PDB file of C-alpha atoms in Angstrom:
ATOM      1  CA  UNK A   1       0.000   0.000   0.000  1.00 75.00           C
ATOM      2  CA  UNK A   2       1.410   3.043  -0.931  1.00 82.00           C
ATOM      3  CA  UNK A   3       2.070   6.426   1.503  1.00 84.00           C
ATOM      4  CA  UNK A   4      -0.690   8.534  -0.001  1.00 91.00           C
ATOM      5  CA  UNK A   5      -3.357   5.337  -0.262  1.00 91.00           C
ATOM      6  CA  UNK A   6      -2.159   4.969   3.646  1.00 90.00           C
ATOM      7  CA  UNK A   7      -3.126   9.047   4.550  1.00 92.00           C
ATOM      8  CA  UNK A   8      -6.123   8.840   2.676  1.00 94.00           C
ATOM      9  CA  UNK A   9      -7.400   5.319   4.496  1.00 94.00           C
ATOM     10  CA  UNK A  10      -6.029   6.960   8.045  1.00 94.00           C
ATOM     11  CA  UNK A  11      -8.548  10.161   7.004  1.00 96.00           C
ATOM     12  CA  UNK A  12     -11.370   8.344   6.252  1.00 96.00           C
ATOM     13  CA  UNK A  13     -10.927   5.755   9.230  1.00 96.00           C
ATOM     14  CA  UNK A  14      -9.748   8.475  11.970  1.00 96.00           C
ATOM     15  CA  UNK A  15     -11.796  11.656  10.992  1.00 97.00           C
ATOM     16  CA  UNK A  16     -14.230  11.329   8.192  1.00 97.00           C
ATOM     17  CA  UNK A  17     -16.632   7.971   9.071  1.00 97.00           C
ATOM     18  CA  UNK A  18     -16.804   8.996  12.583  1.00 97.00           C
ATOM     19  CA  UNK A  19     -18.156  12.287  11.791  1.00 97.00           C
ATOM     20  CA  UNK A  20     -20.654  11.277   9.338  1.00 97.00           C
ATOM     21  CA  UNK A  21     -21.891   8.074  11.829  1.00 97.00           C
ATOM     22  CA  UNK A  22     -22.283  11.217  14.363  1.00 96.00           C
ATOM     23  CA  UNK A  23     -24.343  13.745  11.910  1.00 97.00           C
ATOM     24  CA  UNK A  24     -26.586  10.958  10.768  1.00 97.00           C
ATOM     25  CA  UNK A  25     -27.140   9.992  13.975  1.00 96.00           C
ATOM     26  CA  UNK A  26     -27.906  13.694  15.508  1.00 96.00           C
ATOM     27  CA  UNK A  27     -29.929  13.993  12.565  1.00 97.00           C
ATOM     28  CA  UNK A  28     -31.964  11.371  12.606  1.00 97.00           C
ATOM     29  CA  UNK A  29     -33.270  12.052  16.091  1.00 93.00           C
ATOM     30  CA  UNK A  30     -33.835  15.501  15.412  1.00 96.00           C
ATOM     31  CA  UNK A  31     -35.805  15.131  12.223  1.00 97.00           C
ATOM     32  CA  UNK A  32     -36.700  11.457  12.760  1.00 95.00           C
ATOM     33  CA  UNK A  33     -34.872   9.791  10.288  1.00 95.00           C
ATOM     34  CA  UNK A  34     -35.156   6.293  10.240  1.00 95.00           C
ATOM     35  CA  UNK A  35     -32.588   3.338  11.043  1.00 95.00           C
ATOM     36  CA  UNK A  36     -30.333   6.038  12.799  1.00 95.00           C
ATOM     37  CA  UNK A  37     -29.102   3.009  14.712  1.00 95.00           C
ATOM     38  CA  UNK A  38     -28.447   0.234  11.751  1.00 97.00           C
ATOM     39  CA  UNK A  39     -26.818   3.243   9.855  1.00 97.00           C
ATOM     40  CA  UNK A  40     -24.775   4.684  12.350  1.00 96.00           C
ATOM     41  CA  UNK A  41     -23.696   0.880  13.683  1.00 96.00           C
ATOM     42  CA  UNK A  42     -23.295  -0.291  10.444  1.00 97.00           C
ATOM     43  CA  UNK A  43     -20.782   2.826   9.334  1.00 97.00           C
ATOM     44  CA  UNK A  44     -18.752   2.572  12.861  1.00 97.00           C
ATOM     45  CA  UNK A  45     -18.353  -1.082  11.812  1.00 97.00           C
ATOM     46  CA  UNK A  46     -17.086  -0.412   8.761  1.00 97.00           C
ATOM     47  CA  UNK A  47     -14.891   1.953  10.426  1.00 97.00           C
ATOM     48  CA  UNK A  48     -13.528  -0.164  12.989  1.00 97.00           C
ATOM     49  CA  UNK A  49     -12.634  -2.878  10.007  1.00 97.00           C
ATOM     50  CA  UNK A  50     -10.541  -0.089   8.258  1.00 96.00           C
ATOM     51  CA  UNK A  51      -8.861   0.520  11.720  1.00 95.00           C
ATOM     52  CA  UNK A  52      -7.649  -2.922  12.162  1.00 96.00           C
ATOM     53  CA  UNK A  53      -6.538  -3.404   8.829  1.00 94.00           C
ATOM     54  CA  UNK A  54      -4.470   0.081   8.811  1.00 94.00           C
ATOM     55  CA  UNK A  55      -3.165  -1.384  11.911  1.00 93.00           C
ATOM     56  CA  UNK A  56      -1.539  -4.377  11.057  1.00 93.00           C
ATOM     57  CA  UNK A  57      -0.778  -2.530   7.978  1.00 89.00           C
ATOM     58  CA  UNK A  58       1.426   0.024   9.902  1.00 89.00           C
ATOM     59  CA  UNK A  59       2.489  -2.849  12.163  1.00 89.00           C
ATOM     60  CA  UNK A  60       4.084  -5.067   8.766  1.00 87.00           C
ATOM     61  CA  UNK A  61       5.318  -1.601   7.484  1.00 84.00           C
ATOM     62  CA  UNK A  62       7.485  -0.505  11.082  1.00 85.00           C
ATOM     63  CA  UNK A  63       8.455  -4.322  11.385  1.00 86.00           C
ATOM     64  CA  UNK A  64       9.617  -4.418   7.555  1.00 87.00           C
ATOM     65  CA  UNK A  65      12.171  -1.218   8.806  1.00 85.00           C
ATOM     66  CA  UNK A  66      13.563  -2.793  11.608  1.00 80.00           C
TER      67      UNK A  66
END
């Protein structure tokens, strides 16, 4: 995986997901979306996947410099 693929996977995982799980969720329950949980759940999920695979991805990368 390449530097710049790396940043733009650690953006979306650290900053962007979170904040649109959050908005969709405050949303919802001021407008009364629906499914503000299965949406929400289902985009931290997908967010926590992308964390552990950046993870071991940094951890191969640091281990590969040693």
């Amino acid at each position: 995986m390449s530097n710049k693929m790396y940043d733009v996977l650690k953006f979306i995982a650290q900053i962007l997901l979170p904040a649109i799980a959050t908005l969709y969720c405050a949303i919802a329950g001021i407008w009364g979306l629906p499914y503000s949980e299965q949406i929400s759940g289902t985009i931290i999920a997908i967010d926590t996947f992308l964390g552990v695979i950046l993870g071991i991805s940094s951890k191969k990368y640091k281990k590969s410099q040693e």
